[in-house]
Amino acid sequence: MMFQYFPSRALRARVVLAILSALAMVGVFVAPVPASAAPPPTATLSVSASTDPVLLSALNGAPGASIPTVLTAVNVQFEATVSLSAAQNKDTIVALSPKSSVGRLSTTQVVIPANTTSVSVDERYDTATSALQIHAVATNSNKIASGNSAAFRVESSLSVVAGGSSALTAGADGAGCTTVGPANPICGIVDLPNGTTTSAVMTIGPCIAGTPHCQSGNMVTQFIAGMTGLYTRDNPARMTLVCDKSLCGKGGVPHYTAQWAQSATDALTAAPACPSKGVIGADQDFCTDYVSSTRDNAGDLLLVVLFAKDVRGTI
């Protein structure tokens, strides 16, 4: 005998609900539809830095290769230009900061007006470094990509010395190198018996970490001026690199080598020995005058380098 079961209307309703519930549960596990990609930025920020025009005018006539793109020092003014790759229809508020997060900029916010692409501001930085980069980010738009400046030096100190035909003697620290000590172990004193054709700028700042000459605490001194036609190999200018005994106290004078360059971008290279006192060799652009070099009564090293063009140097 065959038995056939006919569920009641209420039971059929429960079965239908159960099936619907199961279908609803299956829906929970369906893979989500991928979100659409974020829209591309409408513009990109960039930053460029340059020497303050007033400082640059003091060097008018000096060899261009000797002048860095950005010549500045701690709390010495330079210019920063913040740019957009495409103009926006509203003001763009831009926050500025050092990329390294070390030190502080004097101007930390600029506004690029609507329908324009750039703004320039006076800027200063309070920390010496061999590679400052300025980071720019829009604070009122998430559609503008951030940007950075190229790296540039911020010297520890910078001094401008009036030029002319009279003899010129100056120290890179602005104080005749009287600040030399363990905290500031190197300084350069220039002696130019025929003066210069422009004002002169002297700086001193940190060396570039990782380069062969960059000992712990070492510094680089720089001299920039117009000198064309004033000096020869037989009648050169000279720079005395004063090195504190805390860094240069071991070994005789010939044990030390000056590192030298005659442009703002050339790598520092060893300054060879001069053929005789006070003379640059015929095949040399600069040389170390070991005959004139000595130690002072405090034990500091005084290493003399002869040159006829603008220079950067260290030991």
mmCIF file of C-alpha atoms in Angstrom:
data_model
loop_
_atom_site.group_PDB
_atom_site.id
_atom_site.type_symbol
_atom_site.label_atom_id
_atom_site.label_comp_id
_atom_site.label_asym_id
_atom_site.label_seq_id
_atom_site.Cartn_x
_atom_site.Cartn_y
_atom_site.Cartn_z
ATOM 1 C CA MET A 1 0.000 0.000 0.000
ATOM 2 C CA MET A 2 1.501 3.361 -1.003
ATOM 3 C CA PHE A 3 1.226 6.251 1.395
ATOM 4 C CA GLN A 4 1.252 9.792 -0.033
ATOM 5 C CA TYR A 5 1.878 12.756 2.241
ATOM 6 C CA PHE A 6 0.254 16.084 1.542
ATOM 7 C CA PRO A 7 1.710 18.835 3.763
ATOM 8 C CA SER A 8 -0.665 21.297 5.253
ATOM 9 C CA ARG A 9 -0.769 24.906 3.989
ATOM 10 C CA ALA A 10 1.123 26.130 7.097
ATOM 11 C CA LEU A 11 3.873 23.570 6.628
ATOM 12 C CA ARG A 12 4.194 24.488 2.962
ATOM 13 C CA ALA A 13 4.653 28.088 4.031
ATOM 14 C CA ARG A 14 7.485 27.105 6.379
ATOM 15 C CA VAL A 15 9.178 25.160 3.624
ATOM 16 C CA VAL A 16 8.978 28.128 1.300
ATOM 17 C CA LEU A 17 10.404 30.406 4.011
ATOM 18 C CA ALA A 18 13.223 27.959 4.634
ATOM 19 C CA ILE A 19 14.112 27.930 0.964
ATOM 20 C CA LEU A 20 14.036 31.704 0.810
ATOM 21 C CA SER A 21 16.232 31.909 3.887
ATOM 22 C CA ALA A 22 18.724 29.523 2.353
ATOM 23 C CA LEU A 23 18.803 31.612 -0.775
ATOM 24 C CA ALA A 24 19.376 34.713 1.318
ATOM 25 C CA MET A 25 22.307 33.023 3.079
ATOM 26 C CA VAL A 26 23.818 32.082 -0.269
ATOM 27 C CA GLY A 27 23.685 35.758 -1.209
ATOM 28 C CA VAL A 28 25.907 36.665 1.746
ATOM 29 C CA PHE A 29 28.824 34.700 0.286
ATOM 30 C CA VAL A 30 28.700 36.111 -3.243
ATOM 31 C CA ALA A 31 32.018 37.874 -4.047
ATOM 32 C CA PRO A 32 31.675 41.664 -3.844
ATOM 33 C CA VAL A 33 31.800 43.700 -7.031
ATOM 34 C CA PRO A 34 35.224 45.448 -7.246
ATOM 35 C CA ALA A 35 35.119 49.170 -6.478
ATOM 36 C CA SER A 36 36.005 51.478 -9.311
ATOM 37 C CA ALA A 37 39.646 52.716 -9.334
ATOM 38 C CA ALA A 38 40.366 56.043 -7.616
ATOM 39 C CA PRO A 39 40.348 58.927 -10.078
ATOM 40 C CA PRO A 40 43.810 60.128 -11.144
ATOM 41 C CA PRO A 41 45.122 63.361 -9.586
ATOM 42 C CA THR A 42 44.099 66.546 -11.340
ATOM 43 C CA ALA A 43 47.566 68.088 -10.812
ATOM 44 C CA THR A 44 50.953 67.485 -9.207
ATOM 45 C CA LEU A 45 52.895 69.817 -6.911
ATOM 46 C CA SER A 46 56.571 70.614 -7.390
ATOM 47 C CA VAL A 47 59.042 72.812 -5.505
ATOM 48 C CA SER A 48 62.155 74.601 -6.739
ATOM 49 C CA ALA A 49 64.627 76.593 -4.651
ATOM 50 C CA SER A 50 67.032 79.338 -5.733
ATOM 51 C CA THR A 51 69.534 81.793 -4.270
ATOM 52 C CA ASP A 52 68.129 85.053 -2.938
ATOM 53 C CA PRO A 53 68.477 87.666 -5.751
ATOM 54 C CA VAL A 54 70.221 90.174 -3.465
ATOM 55 C CA LEU A 55 72.922 87.644 -2.552
ATOM 56 C CA LEU A 56 73.239 86.532 -6.160
ATOM 57 C CA SER A 57 73.751 90.117 -7.333
ATOM 58 C CA ALA A 58 76.789 90.418 -5.050
ATOM 59 C CA LEU A 59 78.429 87.674 -7.129
ATOM 60 C CA ASN A 60 77.631 89.194 -10.512
ATOM 61 C CA GLY A 61 80.763 88.507 -12.553
ATOM 62 C CA ALA A 62 81.879 85.376 -10.698
ATOM 63 C CA PRO A 63 82.150 82.165 -12.772
ATOM 64 C CA GLY A 64 78.703 80.603 -13.094
ATOM 65 C CA ALA A 65 80.060 77.084 -12.538
ATOM 66 C CA SER A 66 81.286 78.127 -9.100
ATOM 67 C CA ILE A 67 77.888 79.327 -7.876
ATOM 68 C CA PRO A 68 75.538 76.636 -6.511
ATOM 69 C CA THR A 69 71.938 76.621 -7.732
ATOM 70 C CA VAL A 70 70.973 77.362 -4.141
ATOM 71 C CA LEU A 71 73.490 79.312 -2.074
ATOM 72 C CA THR A 72 72.202 79.597 1.476
ATOM 73 C CA ALA A 73 73.021 78.851 5.096
ATOM 74 C CA VAL A 74 71.261 78.481 8.432
ATOM 75 C CA ASN A 75 68.644 81.264 8.653
ATOM 76 C CA VAL A 76 69.909 82.881 5.435
ATOM 77 C CA GLN A 77 67.072 83.764 3.067
ATOM 78 C CA PHE A 78 66.516 81.910 -0.207
ATOM 79 C CA GLU A 79 63.558 81.669 -2.573
ATOM 80 C CA ALA A 80 61.149 78.741 -2.895
ATOM 81 C CA THR A 81 58.687 78.451 -5.782
ATOM 82 C CA VAL A 82 55.745 76.075 -5.387
ATOM 83 C CA SER A 83 54.060 75.061 -8.651
ATOM 84 C CA LEU A 84 51.057 73.087 -9.906
ATOM 85 C CA SER A 85 51.203 71.113 -13.140
ATOM 86 C CA ALA A 86 47.669 72.359 -13.921
ATOM 87 C CA ALA A 87 45.733 75.347 -12.617
ATOM 88 C CA GLN A 88 42.798 74.679 -10.274
ATOM 89 C CA ASN A 89 39.452 76.519 -10.115
ATOM 90 C CA LYS A 90 39.945 77.309 -6.431
ATOM 91 C CA ASP A 91 42.797 78.377 -4.147
ATOM 92 C CA THR A 92 45.225 75.556 -3.319
ATOM 93 C CA ILE A 93 46.579 75.582 0.235
ATOM 94 C CA VAL A 94 50.018 73.946 0.373
ATOM 95 C CA ALA A 95 51.898 72.829 3.495
ATOM 96 C CA LEU A 96 55.715 72.943 3.286
ATOM 97 C CA SER A 97 58.073 70.886 5.433
ATOM 98 C CA PRO A 98 61.570 69.377 5.261
ATOM 99 C CA LYS A 99 61.290 65.870 3.798
ATOM 100 C CA SER A 100 63.689 64.564 6.442
ATOM 101 C CA SER A 101 61.473 65.921 9.259
ATOM 102 C CA VAL A 102 64.623 67.451 10.784
ATOM 103 C CA GLY A 103 64.744 71.212 11.370
ATOM 104 C CA ARG A 104 62.141 73.854 10.539
ATOM 105 C CA LEU A 105 61.322 76.064 7.581
ATOM 106 C CA SER A 106 60.385 79.685 8.251
ATOM 107 C CA THR A 107 57.444 79.524 5.810
ATOM 108 C CA THR A 108 55.329 76.414 6.309
ATOM 109 C CA GLN A 109 52.206 77.275 4.278
ATOM 110 C CA VAL A 110 51.561 78.997 0.954
ATOM 111 C CA VAL A 111 48.464 79.570 -1.162
ATOM 112 C CA ILE A 112 48.442 79.161 -4.930
ATOM 113 C CA PRO A 113 45.548 81.373 -6.081
ATOM 114 C CA ALA A 114 42.758 79.912 -8.214
ATOM 115 C CA ASN A 115 43.485 79.740 -11.950
ATOM 116 C CA THR A 116 47.239 80.229 -11.436
ATOM 117 C CA THR A 117 50.000 77.636 -11.282
ATOM 118 C CA SER A 118 52.722 78.931 -8.941
ATOM 119 C CA VAL A 119 53.702 81.166 -6.058
ATOM 120 C CA SER A 120 57.165 82.217 -4.790
ATOM 121 C CA VAL A 121 58.021 82.938 -1.168
ATOM 122 C CA ASP A 122 61.037 83.930 0.909
ATOM 123 C CA GLU A 123 62.231 80.939 2.890
ATOM 124 C CA ARG A 124 64.802 80.098 5.576
ATOM 125 C CA TYR A 125 65.920 76.858 7.220
ATOM 126 C CA ASP A 126 67.295 76.538 10.728
ATOM 127 C CA THR A 127 69.550 73.463 10.416
ATOM 128 C CA ALA A 128 72.788 72.878 8.480
ATOM 129 C CA THR A 129 72.563 69.930 6.092
ATOM 130 C CA SER A 130 74.186 68.639 2.927
ATOM 131 C CA ALA A 131 70.848 67.635 1.363
ATOM 132 C CA LEU A 132 67.665 69.553 2.205
ATOM 133 C CA GLN A 133 64.518 68.600 0.300
ATOM 134 C CA ILE A 134 61.305 70.603 0.688
ATOM 135 C CA HIS A 135 58.114 68.520 0.693
ATOM 136 C CA ALA A 136 54.860 70.090 -0.529
ATOM 137 C CA VAL A 137 51.364 68.689 0.053
ATOM 138 C CA ALA A 138 47.935 70.197 -0.693
ATOM 139 C CA THR A 139 45.883 70.368 2.511
ATOM 140 C CA ASN A 140 42.524 71.255 0.967
ATOM 141 C CA SER A 141 42.406 68.745 -1.902
ATOM 142 C CA ASN A 142 42.982 64.989 -2.124
ATOM 143 C CA LYS A 143 43.174 65.162 -5.924
ATOM 144 C CA ILE A 144 46.577 66.893 -6.030
ATOM 145 C CA ALA A 145 49.717 64.747 -5.788
ATOM 146 C CA SER A 146 52.453 65.902 -3.419
ATOM 147 C CA GLY A 147 55.972 66.785 -4.578
ATOM 148 C CA ASN A 148 59.537 67.462 -3.423
ATOM 149 C CA SER A 149 62.328 69.835 -4.367
ATOM 150 C CA ALA A 150 65.719 68.642 -5.531
ATOM 151 C CA ALA A 151 68.183 68.279 -2.657
ATOM 152 C CA PHE A 152 70.443 71.257 -1.901
ATOM 153 C CA ARG A 153 72.972 72.313 0.739
ATOM 154 C CA VAL A 154 72.282 74.543 3.710
ATOM 155 C CA GLU A 155 75.639 75.761 5.031
ATOM 156 C CA SER A 156 76.416 76.270 8.703
ATOM 157 C CA SER A 157 77.415 79.881 8.058
ATOM 158 C CA LEU A 158 77.715 82.294 5.137
ATOM 159 C CA SER A 159 79.458 85.654 5.001
ATOM 160 C CA VAL A 160 79.719 88.265 2.251
ATOM 161 C CA VAL A 161 82.985 90.220 2.007
ATOM 162 C CA ALA A 162 83.325 93.385 -0.047
ATOM 163 C CA GLY A 163 85.691 92.891 -2.981
ATOM 164 C CA GLY A 164 87.924 95.291 -4.835
ATOM 165 C CA SER A 165 91.535 95.722 -5.846
ATOM 166 C CA SER A 166 92.883 95.943 -2.295
ATOM 167 C CA ALA A 167 94.235 92.904 -0.463
ATOM 168 C CA LEU A 168 91.536 90.713 1.040
ATOM 169 C CA THR A 169 91.813 88.333 3.977
ATOM 170 C CA ALA A 170 88.717 86.617 5.360
ATOM 171 C CA GLY A 171 87.638 83.543 7.295
ATOM 172 C CA ALA A 172 84.782 81.253 6.284
ATOM 173 C CA ASP A 173 83.103 81.537 9.696
ATOM 174 C CA GLY A 174 82.901 85.334 9.474
ATOM 175 C CA ALA A 175 85.155 85.609 12.510
ATOM 176 C CA GLY A 176 88.647 84.955 11.162
ATOM 177 C CA CYS A 177 88.293 81.245 11.986
ATOM 178 C CA THR A 178 88.419 81.982 15.718
ATOM 179 C CA THR A 179 85.500 79.569 16.192
ATOM 180 C CA VAL A 180 87.574 76.492 15.325
ATOM 181 C CA GLY A 181 87.250 73.798 18.001
ATOM 182 C CA PRO A 182 85.888 70.264 18.500
ATOM 183 C CA ALA A 183 82.347 71.387 17.577
ATOM 184 C CA ASN A 184 83.542 73.264 14.440
ATOM 185 C CA PRO A 185 86.794 71.520 13.546
ATOM 186 C CA ILE A 186 87.573 73.024 10.112
ATOM 187 C CA CYS A 187 87.599 76.573 8.739
ATOM 188 C CA GLY A 188 89.248 78.272 5.766
ATOM 189 C CA ILE A 189 91.103 81.616 5.699
ATOM 190 C CA VAL A 190 91.700 83.151 2.264
ATOM 191 C CA ASP A 191 94.543 85.520 1.461
ATOM 192 C CA LEU A 192 94.089 87.420 -1.809
ATOM 193 C CA PRO A 193 96.827 90.040 -2.238
ATOM 194 C CA ASN A 194 95.193 91.397 -5.425
ATOM 195 C CA GLY A 195 91.637 91.354 -4.101
ATOM 196 C CA THR A 196 88.718 90.261 -6.270
ATOM 197 C CA THR A 197 86.648 91.691 -9.132
ATOM 198 C CA THR A 198 83.363 91.064 -7.271
ATOM 199 C CA SER A 199 82.205 90.711 -3.710
ATOM 200 C CA ALA A 200 83.268 87.420 -2.159
ATOM 201 C CA VAL A 201 81.113 84.836 -0.442
ATOM 202 C CA MET A 202 82.579 82.370 2.044
ATOM 203 C CA THR A 203 80.700 79.464 3.556
ATOM 204 C CA ILE A 204 81.339 76.529 5.807
ATOM 205 C CA GLY A 205 79.056 73.548 6.191
ATOM 206 C CA PRO A 206 78.724 69.782 6.650
ATOM 207 C CA CYS A 207 80.427 67.375 4.286
ATOM 208 C CA ILE A 208 78.411 64.808 2.345
ATOM 209 C CA ALA A 209 78.007 61.646 4.406
ATOM 210 C CA GLY A 210 79.452 58.562 2.736
ATOM 211 C CA THR A 211 82.056 60.380 0.637
ATOM 212 C CA PRO A 212 85.687 59.329 1.225
ATOM 213 C CA HIS A 213 86.801 62.599 2.846
ATOM 214 C CA CYS A 214 83.829 62.836 5.199
ATOM 215 C CA GLN A 215 85.340 61.921 8.538
ATOM 216 C CA SER A 216 83.272 62.234 11.671
ATOM 217 C CA GLY A 217 82.687 65.937 12.306
ATOM 218 C CA ASN A 218 84.388 67.066 9.102
ATOM 219 C CA MET A 219 83.237 70.227 7.301
ATOM 220 C CA VAL A 220 83.663 71.821 3.862
ATOM 221 C CA THR A 221 84.661 75.455 3.359
ATOM 222 C CA GLN A 222 83.858 77.375 0.167
ATOM 223 C CA PHE A 223 85.069 80.593 -1.462
ATOM 224 C CA ILE A 224 83.256 82.235 -4.413
ATOM 225 C CA ALA A 225 84.281 85.476 -6.143
ATOM 226 C CA GLY A 226 85.398 86.929 -9.457
ATOM 227 C CA MET A 227 89.173 86.477 -9.798
ATOM 228 C CA THR A 228 89.714 86.561 -13.566
ATOM 229 C CA GLY A 229 93.116 87.919 -14.564
ATOM 230 C CA LEU A 230 94.240 88.664 -10.997
ATOM 231 C CA TYR A 231 96.236 85.530 -10.154
ATOM 232 C CA THR A 232 98.719 83.244 -11.875
ATOM 233 C CA ARG A 233 100.588 80.065 -11.030
ATOM 234 C CA ASP A 234 103.562 82.164 -9.857
ATOM 235 C CA ASN A 235 101.361 84.659 -8.017
ATOM 236 C CA PRO A 236 98.449 82.604 -6.651
ATOM 237 C CA ALA A 237 95.791 83.167 -4.041
ATOM 238 C CA ARG A 238 95.895 80.920 -0.997
ATOM 239 C CA MET A 239 93.548 79.350 1.467
ATOM 240 C CA THR A 240 94.721 78.089 4.827
ATOM 241 C CA LEU A 241 92.584 75.234 6.059
ATOM 242 C CA VAL A 242 92.601 75.391 9.854
ATOM 243 C CA CYS A 243 91.879 71.965 11.323
ATOM 244 C CA ASP A 244 91.357 71.524 15.049
ATOM 245 C CA LYS A 245 93.656 69.077 16.810
ATOM 246 C CA SER A 246 90.614 67.001 17.813
ATOM 247 C CA LEU A 247 90.332 66.004 14.128
ATOM 248 C CA CYS A 248 93.860 66.594 12.790
ATOM 249 C CA GLY A 249 96.049 66.135 15.869
ATOM 250 C CA LYS A 250 97.840 62.954 14.866
ATOM 251 C CA GLY A 251 100.813 62.689 12.518
ATOM 252 C CA GLY A 252 102.988 65.253 10.786
ATOM 253 C CA VAL A 253 101.758 67.886 8.346
ATOM 254 C CA PRO A 254 102.524 65.786 5.206
ATOM 255 C CA HIS A 255 100.213 63.107 6.635
ATOM 256 C CA TYR A 256 97.193 65.257 5.678
ATOM 257 C CA THR A 257 95.730 65.916 2.228
ATOM 258 C CA ALA A 258 93.445 68.772 1.209
ATOM 259 C CA GLN A 259 90.357 67.798 -0.778
ATOM 260 C CA TRP A 260 89.529 70.375 -3.425
ATOM 261 C CA ALA A 261 87.175 71.357 -6.263
ATOM 262 C CA GLN A 262 86.811 74.433 -8.471
ATOM 263 C CA SER A 263 83.107 74.206 -9.320
ATOM 264 C CA ALA A 264 79.928 73.933 -7.305
ATOM 265 C CA THR A 265 79.153 70.455 -8.626
ATOM 266 C CA ASP A 266 82.556 68.728 -9.045
ATOM 267 C CA ALA A 267 83.489 66.023 -6.567
ATOM 268 C CA LEU A 268 86.274 66.954 -4.155
ATOM 269 C CA THR A 269 89.627 65.483 -5.163
ATOM 270 C CA ALA A 270 93.049 65.413 -3.541
ATOM 271 C CA ALA A 271 95.118 68.583 -3.960
ATOM 272 C CA PRO A 272 98.612 67.440 -5.021
ATOM 273 C CA ALA A 273 101.780 68.831 -3.506
ATOM 274 C CA CYS A 274 103.090 72.071 -5.019
ATOM 275 C CA PRO A 275 106.451 71.797 -6.826
ATOM 276 C CA SER A 276 107.893 74.550 -4.617
ATOM 277 C CA LYS A 277 106.823 77.102 -2.031
ATOM 278 C CA GLY A 278 104.260 79.596 -3.303
ATOM 279 C CA VAL A 279 104.034 78.147 -6.834
ATOM 280 C CA ILE A 280 101.351 76.120 -8.623
ATOM 281 C CA GLY A 281 102.820 73.545 -11.003
ATOM 282 C CA ALA A 282 102.435 73.936 -14.776
ATOM 283 C CA ASP A 283 100.184 70.872 -14.923
ATOM 284 C CA GLN A 284 98.200 71.803 -11.798
ATOM 285 C CA ASP A 285 95.049 73.879 -11.196
ATOM 286 C CA PHE A 286 95.666 73.970 -7.438
ATOM 287 C CA CYS A 287 98.126 72.412 -5.041
ATOM 288 C CA THR A 288 98.999 71.958 -1.371
ATOM 289 C CA ASP A 289 101.956 74.067 -0.253
ATOM 290 C CA TYR A 290 103.425 71.744 2.350
ATOM 291 C CA VAL A 291 106.456 74.040 2.817
ATOM 292 C CA SER A 292 104.169 76.842 4.064
ATOM 293 C CA SER A 293 101.902 74.484 6.052
ATOM 294 C CA THR A 294 102.504 74.003 9.777
ATOM 295 C CA ARG A 295 100.942 73.525 13.191
ATOM 296 C CA ASP A 296 100.193 76.409 15.531
ATOM 297 C CA ASN A 297 101.028 76.590 19.234
ATOM 298 C CA ALA A 298 97.694 74.955 20.119
ATOM 299 C CA GLY A 299 98.495 71.916 17.968
ATOM 300 C CA ASP A 300 95.944 72.762 15.251
ATOM 301 C CA LEU A 301 96.903 71.974 11.653
ATOM 302 C CA LEU A 302 97.322 74.865 9.187
ATOM 303 C CA LEU A 303 97.283 73.363 5.684
ATOM 304 C CA VAL A 304 97.940 75.866 2.865
ATOM 305 C CA VAL A 305 96.426 75.387 -0.601
ATOM 306 C CA LEU A 306 97.291 77.621 -3.565
ATOM 307 C CA PHE A 307 94.695 78.401 -6.267
ATOM 308 C CA ALA A 308 93.708 80.904 -8.934
ATOM 309 C CA LYS A 309 89.962 80.164 -9.256
ATOM 310 C CA ASP A 310 87.003 79.782 -6.880
ATOM 311 C CA VAL A 311 87.223 76.755 -4.624
ATOM 312 C CA ARG A 312 85.611 74.335 -2.208
ATOM 313 C CA GLY A 313 87.852 72.444 0.149
ATOM 314 C CA THR A 314 88.293 70.286 3.220
ATOM 315 C CA ILE A 315 90.866 67.918 4.721
#
